[in-house]
Tab-separated table of C-alpha atoms and ligand atoms in Angstrom:
chain	number	residue	atom	x	y	z
A	1	MET	CA	-36.614	-7.077	25.301
A	2	LEU	CA	-34.517	-8.505	22.196
A	3	ASP	CA	-33.759	-11.343	21.163
A	4	ILE	CA	-30.304	-10.888	20.310
A	5	ASN	CA	-29.751	-14.176	19.154
A	6	LYS	CA	-32.988	-14.379	16.270
A	7	ILE	CA	-31.452	-11.112	15.765
A	8	ARG	CA	-28.057	-11.996	14.912
A	9	ASN	CA	-29.254	-14.862	12.964
A	10	ASP	CA	-31.051	-12.363	10.443
A	11	PHE	CA	-27.943	-10.636	9.259
A	12	PRO	CA	-25.582	-12.726	6.807
A	13	MET	CA	-21.851	-10.186	7.776
A	14	ILE	CA	-22.222	-11.970	11.005
A	15	LYS	CA	-22.971	-15.217	9.740
A	16	ASN	CA	-19.955	-14.772	6.982
A	17	ASN	CA	-17.714	-12.939	9.536
A	18	PRO	CA	-17.977	-15.208	12.746
A	19	ASP	CA	-14.453	-13.655	13.803
A	20	LEU	CA	-15.405	-10.227	13.040
A	21	ILE	CA	-16.595	-7.589	15.700
A	22	TYR	CA	-18.224	-5.002	13.710
A	23	PHE	CA	-18.503	-1.806	16.265
A	24	ASP	CA	-18.635	0.439	13.226
A	25	SER	CA	-22.350	1.186	12.169
A	26	SER	CA	-22.552	4.801	12.546
A	27	ALA	CA	-20.360	4.969	9.922
A	28	THR	CA	-23.261	2.226	8.099
A	29	SER	CA	-24.971	-0.670	9.819
A	30	PHE	CA	-25.014	-4.130	8.594
A	31	LYS	CA	-28.489	-4.983	6.288
A	32	PRO	CA	-31.008	-7.554	7.367
A	33	GLN	CA	-31.812	-10.489	5.417
A	34	CYS	CA	-35.361	-8.929	4.502
A	35	VAL	CA	-33.841	-5.646	3.023
A	36	ILE	CA	-31.197	-7.651	1.091
A	37	ASP	CA	-34.239	-10.389	-0.347
A	38	ALA	CA	-35.839	-7.056	-1.277
A	39	VAL	CA	-33.366	-6.077	-3.254
A	40	ASN	CA	-32.671	-9.419	-5.228
A	41	HIS	CA	-36.325	-8.820	-5.816
A	42	TYR	CA	-36.891	-5.656	-7.149
A	43	TYR	CA	-33.626	-6.957	-10.102
A	44	THR	CA	-34.890	-10.789	-10.787
A	45	HIS	CA	-38.226	-10.661	-10.565
A	46	ASP	CA	-39.695	-6.486	-10.843
A	47	ASN	CA	-36.977	-5.001	-12.828
A	48	SER	CA	-38.474	-2.308	-14.222
A	49	ASN	CA	-38.449	1.710	-14.556
A	50	VAL	CA	-40.765	4.194	-11.044
A	51	HIS	CA	-42.817	6.716	-12.912
A	52	ARG	CA	-42.698	6.168	-16.201
A	53	GLY	CA	-43.511	3.365	-17.662
A	54	ASP	CA	-47.692	2.231	-19.536
A	55	TYR	CA	-47.373	-1.521	-18.031
A	56	TYR	CA	-48.110	-3.964	-15.198
A	57	LEU	CA	-44.658	-4.287	-13.942
A	58	SER	CA	-43.937	-0.332	-14.122
A	59	TYR	CA	-47.144	-0.280	-12.508
A	60	LYS	CA	-45.957	-2.542	-9.696
A	61	VAL	CA	-42.898	-0.686	-8.935
A	62	SER	CA	-44.483	2.389	-8.544
A	63	LYS	CA	-46.839	1.806	-6.490
A	64	ALA	CA	-44.299	-0.365	-3.707
A	65	TYR	CA	-42.214	2.480	-4.780
A	66	GLU	CA	-44.822	5.028	-3.537
A	67	ASP	CA	-45.819	2.878	-0.569
A	68	CYS	CA	-42.162	3.804	0.993
A	69	ARG	CA	-43.255	7.421	1.966
A	70	LYS	CA	-46.170	6.489	4.102
A	71	THR	CA	-43.270	3.591	5.552
A	72	ILE	CA	-41.025	6.401	6.258
A	73	ALA	CA	-43.977	8.931	7.146
A	74	ASP	CA	-46.075	7.373	9.874
A	75	PHE	CA	-42.195	5.478	11.196
A	76	ILE	CA	-41.325	9.373	11.364
A	77	ASN	CA	-44.827	9.993	12.732
A	78	ALA	CA	-45.029	12.495	9.926
A	79	GLU	CA	-48.809	13.213	9.314
A	80	ASP	CA	-48.275	13.478	5.580
A	81	VAL	CA	-46.504	11.596	2.988
A	82	ARG	CA	-46.549	13.870	0.635
A	83	SER	CA	-43.743	15.177	3.687
A	84	ILE	CA	-40.840	12.552	2.555
A	85	VAL	CA	-38.896	13.949	-0.113
A	86	TYR	CA	-36.674	10.764	-0.871
A	87	THR	CA	-32.767	11.884	-1.719
A	88	ASN	CA	-29.573	10.307	-1.999
A	89	GLY	CA	-29.304	11.049	1.835
A	90	SER	CA	-28.531	12.421	4.616
A	91	THR	CA	-26.213	14.690	2.992
A	92	SER	CA	-28.196	15.683	-0.446
A	93	ALA	CA	-30.404	16.376	2.179
A	94	LEU	CA	-29.064	18.929	4.247
A	95	ASN	CA	-27.738	19.927	0.601
A	96	LEU	CA	-31.710	20.468	-0.862
A	97	LEU	CA	-32.320	22.756	2.285
A	98	ALA	CA	-29.751	24.837	2.362
A	99	TYR	CA	-29.752	25.555	-1.230
A	100	GLY	CA	-33.482	24.901	-1.844
A	101	TYR	CA	-34.068	27.080	1.107
A	102	GLY	CA	-31.421	28.759	2.348
A	103	ARG	CA	-30.456	30.476	-0.871
A	104	LYS	CA	-33.716	31.130	-1.117
A	105	TYR	CA	-34.828	33.085	1.975
A	106	LEU	CA	-31.545	33.731	3.874
A	107	THR	CA	-30.082	37.776	3.084
A	108	LYS	CA	-27.697	39.501	3.883
A	109	GLY	CA	-27.167	40.219	8.785
A	110	ASP	CA	-29.343	36.788	9.217
A	111	VAL	CA	-27.540	34.231	11.473
A	112	ILE	CA	-27.083	30.498	11.108
A	113	LEU	CA	-26.750	28.536	13.794
A	114	LEU	CA	-24.620	25.643	14.215
A	115	THR	CA	-21.889	24.048	16.461
A	116	TYR	CA	-18.570	22.486	16.904
A	117	THR	CA	-20.039	19.126	16.732
A	118	GLU	CA	-21.203	19.514	13.341
A	119	HIS	CA	-21.218	16.724	10.364
A	120	ALA	CA	-19.340	17.862	6.829
A	121	SER	CA	-22.778	17.441	5.493
A	122	ASN	CA	-24.505	19.829	8.017
A	123	ILE	CA	-22.155	22.739	7.806
A	124	LEU	CA	-20.714	22.746	4.620
A	125	PRO	CA	-23.551	23.473	2.981
A	126	TRP	CA	-24.282	26.074	4.740
A	127	PHE	CA	-21.074	27.672	4.695
A	128	ASN	CA	-20.806	28.157	0.742
A	129	VAL	CA	-25.034	29.627	1.806
A	130	ALA	CA	-23.801	32.119	3.734
A	131	LYS	CA	-21.009	32.850	1.184
A	132	GLU	CA	-23.769	33.973	-1.605
A	133	THR	CA	-26.130	35.350	0.831
A	134	GLY	CA	-24.254	37.199	3.143
A	135	ALA	CA	-25.896	35.589	5.894
A	136	LEU	CA	-23.874	34.843	9.419
A	137	ILE	CA	-22.798	31.679	10.750
A	138	LYS	CA	-22.796	31.470	14.452
A	139	TYR	CA	-22.418	28.440	16.886
A	140	ILE	CA	-23.703	27.690	19.820
A	141	PRO	CA	-21.238	27.511	22.793
A	142	LEU	CA	-21.907	23.677	24.018
A	143	ASN	CA	-21.513	22.773	27.864
A	144	ASP	CA	-17.787	21.936	28.350
A	145	ASP	CA	-18.032	17.770	27.989
A	146	GLY	CA	-20.273	18.725	24.580
A	147	THR	CA	-23.377	18.436	26.045
A	148	PHE	CA	-26.192	20.742	25.547
A	149	ASN	CA	-27.031	24.774	27.556
A	150	LEU	CA	-30.118	25.663	26.955
A	151	ASP	CA	-29.401	28.173	28.416
A	152	LYS	CA	-26.597	29.505	25.843
A	153	TYR	CA	-28.340	28.724	22.668
A	154	ILE	CA	-31.592	30.558	23.913
A	155	ASP	CA	-28.551	34.341	24.149
A	156	CYS	CA	-26.874	33.540	20.650
A	157	PHE	CA	-30.830	34.598	19.670
A	158	THR	CA	-31.063	38.204	18.285
A	159	ASP	CA	-34.325	38.844	15.604
A	160	ALA	CA	-31.242	38.250	12.798
A	161	VAL	CA	-31.437	34.911	14.010
A	162	LYS	CA	-33.530	32.566	10.999
A	163	VAL	CA	-31.708	28.905	10.874
A	164	VAL	CA	-30.545	26.445	12.185
A	165	SER	CA	-29.861	23.173	11.848
A	166	LEU	CA	-28.557	20.887	14.506
A	167	PRO	CA	-27.451	17.194	15.218
A	168	TYR	CA	-30.303	15.334	17.105
A	169	ILE	CA	-27.406	13.323	18.094
A	170	SER	CA	-23.505	13.885	17.400
A	171	ASN	CA	-22.222	11.535	15.583
A	172	VAL	CA	-18.924	11.910	17.637
A	173	LEU	CA	-20.554	12.216	20.635
A	174	GLY	CA	-23.949	9.835	20.855
A	175	TYR	CA	-25.925	13.500	22.487
A	176	VAL	CA	-29.801	12.786	22.379
A	177	TYR	CA	-29.706	16.570	21.873
A	178	PRO	CA	-32.818	18.197	23.618
A	179	ALA	CA	-34.945	18.808	20.018
A	180	LYS	CA	-38.270	20.382	21.355
A	181	GLU	CA	-36.511	22.546	23.167
A	182	ILE	CA	-34.149	23.856	20.908
A	183	ILE	CA	-37.138	23.353	18.738
A	184	ARG	CA	-39.834	25.390	20.766
A	185	ILE	CA	-37.526	28.688	21.397
A	186	ALA	CA	-36.746	29.138	18.067
A	187	HIS	CA	-40.378	29.270	17.101
A	188	GLU	CA	-40.841	32.157	19.332
A	189	HIS	CA	-37.938	33.700	17.657
A	190	ASN	CA	-39.094	32.544	14.211
A	191	ALA	CA	-36.043	31.100	12.706
A	192	ILE	CA	-36.759	27.173	11.616
A	193	VAL	CA	-34.867	24.270	12.705
A	194	SER	CA	-33.436	21.410	10.485
A	195	LEU	CA	-32.426	18.555	13.060
A	196	ASP	CA	-29.480	16.075	11.250
A	197	GLY	CA	-31.208	13.236	12.044
A	198	ALA	CA	-28.647	10.614	10.409
A	199	GLN	CA	-27.311	8.967	13.940
A	200	ALA	CA	-30.831	9.443	15.964
A	201	VAL	CA	-33.547	7.760	13.389
A	202	PRO	CA	-31.917	4.906	13.847
A	203	HIS	CA	-31.534	4.527	17.106
A	204	ILE	CA	-34.465	6.629	18.800
A	205	ARG	CA	-38.238	6.583	18.564
A	206	VAL	CA	-37.714	10.646	16.096
A	207	ASP	CA	-41.617	12.415	15.963
A	208	VAL	CA	-41.663	14.878	14.228
A	209	LYS	CA	-45.049	16.249	14.447
A	210	ASP	CA	-44.383	15.447	18.838
A	211	LEU	CA	-40.840	17.785	18.747
A	212	ASP	CA	-43.114	19.849	15.497
A	213	VAL	CA	-39.783	20.501	13.179
A	214	ASP	CA	-39.117	22.488	10.078
A	215	PHE	CA	-37.322	19.936	8.641
A	216	LEU	CA	-35.419	16.326	9.644
A	217	SER	CA	-32.476	15.051	6.885
A	218	PHE	CA	-31.432	10.566	8.100
A	219	SER	CA	-29.825	8.285	6.142
A	220	SER	CA	-30.990	4.660	4.662
A	221	HIS	CA	-27.813	2.401	4.942
A	222	LYS	CA	-27.307	3.912	8.648
A	223	MET	CA	-30.402	2.142	9.829
A	224	LEU	CA	-30.412	-1.245	8.009
A	225	GLY	CA	-31.316	-0.235	4.615
A	226	PRO	CA	-29.231	0.114	1.105
A	227	SER	CA	-26.905	2.835	0.728
A	228	GLY	CA	-27.478	5.396	-1.188
A	229	VAL	CA	-31.422	6.522	-0.496
A	230	GLY	CA	-32.392	8.341	2.245
A	231	ALA	CA	-34.903	11.161	3.069
A	232	LEU	CA	-35.815	14.719	3.838
A	233	TYR	CA	-38.836	15.199	6.124
A	234	GLY	CA	-40.238	18.672	5.428
A	235	LYS	CA	-43.241	20.838	6.938
A	236	TYR	CA	-44.902	20.844	3.146
A	237	GLU	CA	-45.959	24.344	4.029
A	238	LEU	CA	-42.507	24.954	4.100
A	239	LEU	CA	-40.926	22.558	0.906
A	240	GLU	CA	-43.619	23.924	-0.814
A	241	LYS	CA	-41.599	27.361	-0.343
A	242	MET	CA	-38.330	26.104	-1.676
A	243	ASP	CA	-36.451	25.405	-5.115
A	244	PRO	CA	-35.277	22.005	-6.357
A	245	LEU	CA	-31.575	21.233	-6.083
A	246	TYR	CA	-31.810	19.700	-9.904
A	247	TYR	CA	-34.500	19.722	-12.649
A	248	GLY	CA	-34.881	17.533	-15.287
A	249	GLY	CA	-36.961	13.856	-15.238
A	250	ASP	CA	-40.158	12.736	-13.339
A	251	SER	CA	-39.807	16.349	-11.894
A	252	ASN	CA	-42.009	17.902	-14.492
A	253	ALA	CA	-45.155	18.034	-15.854
A	254	ARG	CA	-44.316	20.265	-19.032
A	255	PHE	CA	-42.068	22.188	-20.583
A	256	ASP	CA	-42.401	24.253	-23.974
A	257	LYS	CA	-39.025	24.988	-26.425
A	258	GLU	CA	-39.765	28.747	-25.440
A	259	GLY	CA	-38.451	27.425	-21.612
A	260	ASN	CA	-41.373	27.526	-20.133
A	261	VAL	CA	-41.509	24.963	-17.559
A	262	ILE	CA	-44.634	23.587	-14.991
A	263	LEU	CA	-43.004	21.582	-12.135
A	264	LYS	CA	-44.678	18.657	-10.387
A	265	LYS	CA	-46.048	18.801	-6.950
A	266	VAL	CA	-44.368	19.085	-3.950
A	267	PRO	CA	-42.421	15.964	-3.432
A	268	TYR	CA	-41.270	15.153	-6.625
A	269	ILE	CA	-40.229	18.671	-7.693
A	270	PHE	CA	-37.211	17.878	-5.204
A	271	GLU	CA	-36.673	14.117	-7.643
A	272	SER	CA	-35.466	14.587	-11.128
A	273	GLY	CA	-33.616	11.417	-12.966
A	274	THR	CA	-34.533	8.225	-11.912
A	275	PRO	CA	-33.670	7.342	-8.908
A	276	CYS	CA	-32.188	4.101	-6.469
A	277	ILE	CA	-36.111	2.490	-6.431
A	278	GLU	CA	-34.162	-0.935	-5.120
A	279	GLY	CA	-33.089	2.061	-2.452
A	280	ILE	CA	-35.552	2.942	-1.447
A	281	LEU	CA	-37.862	-0.513	-1.827
A	282	GLY	CA	-34.699	-2.221	0.717
A	283	LEU	CA	-35.369	1.063	3.147
A	284	ASN	CA	-38.913	-0.029	2.853
A	285	ALA	CA	-38.149	-3.735	4.593
A	286	ALA	CA	-34.852	-2.043	6.626
A	287	ILE	CA	-38.409	0.351	8.241
A	288	GLN	CA	-40.823	-2.779	8.813
A	289	TYR	CA	-37.523	-4.682	10.391
A	290	LEU	CA	-37.761	-1.963	12.498
A	291	ASN	CA	-40.487	-1.339	13.233
A	292	GLU	CA	-40.912	-5.667	13.751
A	293	ILE	CA	-38.138	-5.570	16.447
A	294	GLY	CA	-40.005	-1.584	18.178
A	295	MET	CA	-37.597	1.336	18.357
A	296	ASP	CA	-37.734	1.600	21.830
A	297	ASN	CA	-36.708	-1.445	22.644
A	298	ILE	CA	-33.559	-1.013	20.247
A	299	GLU	CA	-33.030	2.135	22.555
A	300	GLU	CA	-33.303	0.029	25.832
A	301	TYR	CA	-30.537	-2.273	24.156
A	302	ASP	CA	-28.024	0.239	22.811
A	303	LYS	CA	-28.559	2.064	26.032
A	304	GLU	CA	-28.043	-0.665	28.096
A	305	LEU	CA	-24.810	-1.907	25.900
A	306	THR	CA	-24.349	2.103	26.512
A	307	LEU	CA	-23.726	1.775	29.614
A	308	TYR	CA	-21.895	-1.765	30.004
A	309	PHE	CA	-18.958	-0.441	27.758
A	310	ILE	CA	-18.259	2.469	29.417
A	311	ASP	CA	-18.527	1.341	32.439
A	312	LYS	CA	-16.330	-1.355	31.194
A	313	LEU	CA	-13.648	1.254	29.482
A	314	SER	CA	-14.147	3.812	32.363
A	315	GLN	CA	-13.073	0.463	34.942
A	316	LEU	CA	-8.486	1.615	32.458
A	317	ASP	CA	-6.570	3.236	33.884
A	318	ASN	CA	-4.761	3.811	29.825
A	319	VAL	CA	-7.848	4.763	28.925
A	320	THR	CA	-9.386	8.079	27.692
A	321	ILE	CA	-12.701	8.701	27.079
A	322	TYR	CA	-14.350	11.615	26.117
A	323	ASN	CA	-18.492	11.022	25.764
A	324	LYS	CA	-19.226	9.098	29.244
A	325	LYS	CA	-22.320	10.494	28.858
A	326	THR	CA	-23.517	8.752	25.793
A	327	THR	CA	-26.097	6.284	25.730
A	328	THR	CA	-26.889	5.939	22.165
A	329	GLY	CA	-24.502	3.481	21.142
A	330	ILE	CA	-21.666	5.753	20.377
A	331	ILE	CA	-18.431	5.773	22.515
A	332	SER	CA	-15.459	8.211	21.487
A	333	PHE	CA	-11.993	7.585	23.091
A	334	ASN	CA	-8.590	8.082	23.188
A	335	LEU	CA	-5.982	4.786	24.343
A	336	ASN	CA	-3.199	7.444	26.346
A	337	GLY	CA	0.127	8.593	24.014
A	338	ILE	CA	-1.519	6.109	21.532
A	339	PHE	CA	-2.437	7.633	17.636
A	340	ALA	CA	-5.945	6.979	16.997
A	341	GLN	CA	-4.921	5.665	13.035
A	342	ASP	CA	-2.425	3.749	15.547
A	343	ALA	CA	-5.117	1.789	17.512
A	344	ALA	CA	-7.671	1.109	14.862
A	345	SER	CA	-4.853	-0.624	12.731
A	346	TYR	CA	-3.737	-3.107	15.657
A	347	PHE	CA	-7.532	-3.737	16.836
A	348	SER	CA	-8.328	-4.880	13.520
A	349	SER	CA	-5.052	-6.920	13.142
A	350	LYS	CA	-7.481	-8.159	15.995
A	351	GLY	CA	-10.319	-8.647	14.141
A	352	ILE	CA	-11.867	-4.940	16.193
A	353	ALA	CA	-13.490	-2.749	12.968
A	354	VAL	CA	-13.754	1.356	14.564
A	355	ARG	CA	-13.465	3.567	12.822
A	356	SER	CA	-10.786	6.489	14.169
A	357	GLY	CA	-10.278	9.933	12.885
A	358	ASN	CA	-12.117	13.099	12.937
A	359	HIS	CA	-15.251	11.699	12.137
A	360	CYS	CA	-15.828	14.366	9.475
A	361	ALA	CA	-16.939	17.226	12.425
A	362	LYS	CA	-13.902	18.380	12.153
A	363	ILE	CA	-13.851	21.361	14.801
A	364	LEU	CA	-15.483	19.203	17.136
A	365	HIS	CA	-12.081	19.809	19.348
A	366	ASN	CA	-12.667	23.104	19.543
A	367	VAL	CA	-15.245	21.006	22.135
A	368	ILE	CA	-12.938	18.330	23.144
A	369	GLY	CA	-9.979	19.820	22.722
A	370	VAL	CA	-8.107	16.578	20.375
A	371	ASN	CA	-8.802	15.842	16.061
A	372	GLU	CA	-8.410	12.356	16.569
A	373	THR	CA	-10.367	9.490	19.331
A	374	ILE	CA	-11.223	6.104	17.527
A	375	ARG	CA	-15.243	5.537	17.706
A	376	ALA	CA	-17.339	2.498	18.325
A	377	SER	CA	-20.431	2.586	16.995
A	378	LEU	CA	-22.837	-0.212	18.243
A	379	TYR	CA	-26.229	-1.199	17.460
A	380	LEU	CA	-28.650	-3.494	17.656
A	381	TYR	CA	-26.636	-6.180	17.423
A	382	ASN	CA	-23.977	-6.020	19.053
A	383	THR	CA	-23.733	-7.764	22.495
A	384	LYS	CA	-21.534	-7.588	25.716
A	385	GLU	CA	-19.687	-10.729	24.364
A	386	GLU	CA	-17.976	-8.271	22.267
A	387	ILE	CA	-17.936	-5.707	24.736
A	388	ASP	CA	-16.001	-7.647	26.754
A	389	ARG	CA	-13.551	-9.171	24.228
A	390	PHE	CA	-12.461	-5.908	22.856
A	391	ILE	CA	-12.579	-4.517	26.285
A	392	GLU	CA	-9.628	-7.688	27.029
A	393	ILE	CA	-8.292	-5.843	23.483
A	394	ILE	CA	-7.530	-2.479	24.528
A	395	LYS	CA	-6.037	-3.702	27.759
A	396	ASP	CA	-3.445	-5.295	26.952
A	397	THR	CA	-2.256	-3.122	23.700
A	398	THR	CA	0.243	-1.071	23.759
A	399	ILE	CA	2.283	1.358	22.030
A	400	GLU	CA	4.997	-1.438	19.822
A	401	LYS	CA	1.544	-3.563	19.468
A	402	CYS	CA	0.585	-0.522	17.954
A	403	VAL	CA	3.386	0.114	15.674
A	404	GLU	CA	4.143	-3.156	14.455
A	405	SER	CA	0.459	-3.999	13.660
A	406	VAL	CA	0.886	-0.617	11.355
A	407	LEU	CA	4.100	-1.625	9.442
B	501	PLP	C1	-24.632	13.708	11.700
B	501	PLP	C2	-24.468	13.031	10.403
B	501	PLP	N1	-25.028	13.946	9.603
B	501	PLP	C3	-24.545	13.357	8.034
B	501	PLP	C4	-24.072	12.682	7.387
B	501	PLP	C5	-23.820	12.198	6.477
B	501	PLP	O1	-24.784	10.847	5.767
B	501	PLP	P1	-24.161	10.677	4.460
B	501	PLP	O2	-22.145	10.349	4.192
B	501	PLP	O3	-25.150	9.065	4.938
B	501	PLP	O4	-24.694	10.797	3.433
B	501	PLP	C6	-23.524	11.694	9.176
B	501	PLP	C7	-22.638	10.732	8.002
B	501	PLP	O5	-21.894	9.480	9.290
B	501	PLP	C8	-23.436	11.500	10.070
B	501	PLP	O6	-22.990	11.382	10.934
């Protein structure tokens, strides 16, 4: 059970915006005070670079920065801290994987399996890699409601399939894909699996060891941490085979004027340049906060709120819901006859923050039949009272009011 009053007190954004109902946590989450304090502490007490200074402050910060690798590894149950590569977020993790692994190992005719639910960040890098290598992109057919169909997935396999890259949770439909089975089947066919965990890692317990997943990407800012950081988890032996995306300071051991370069080992080989130190320290605090509350409690609470929301929304006859089976806090819907963006602007005038549009999943209309939806995304600090207030507003929404609010 969550202590919702305590949780809400931990988030300054909630205290400072008493009239705002924030239902856009899948875009980015609010940050608890402990995360803000960690960032603030770094700048006010410990400001120095990592891995570079031969003085106490730099050692201290380097240690705290490296300790976060262990915090992340434990959080996703990775055995080896060297499997955690710091990145700028999911997008940079997915690009590192596509270019560092895909470009190096894929050849003409190899197949990359994706779905129509991909976020742009898990499709555009693969498009480029396919163009460069002659590999082919193929889409795994989903059920009509967007849920995953293991039989159709199995039918996609030929010897040419080398990479399967999927969201663990879709950012528009919120469905949790059966990752363990997906990975087992891919491995039986000698393909590797990359899970885009941007929406999963903040909301459900992710266990890379149990899943036996090859790669997992995620972003700090969606899981209560600062923006600008995230991670790529990879099996060490696969990371070791990959090329870095960037070259520069800190990722090399030595080089000479003839161009002989010795790069550092995994994970440092992928981490050129001064990183977002405060972001990593903040992410460390965010994970500790999530751990204190417990990922199982968060998942259960997300589910309770989501089912409540779907139940209330289903009772309205001016609404179409696109993901009625969701449990993870993401609800996509439309008000019949009203453009998603017009409705979102009207909701904003009533103090509700939701997202509208295609949510960067620009080919998902091939599954749900519409280009644009309203997406409400909930997290551990939201309440049923907020949902009730939103439902009353939706009930009262007309096309005239929406158009007026846009003018
Ligand atoms: C499923 C999914 N993948 C990738 C991303 C990209 O994350 P970021 O913008 O933090 O790199 C997002 C962001 O919304 C997402 O929802």
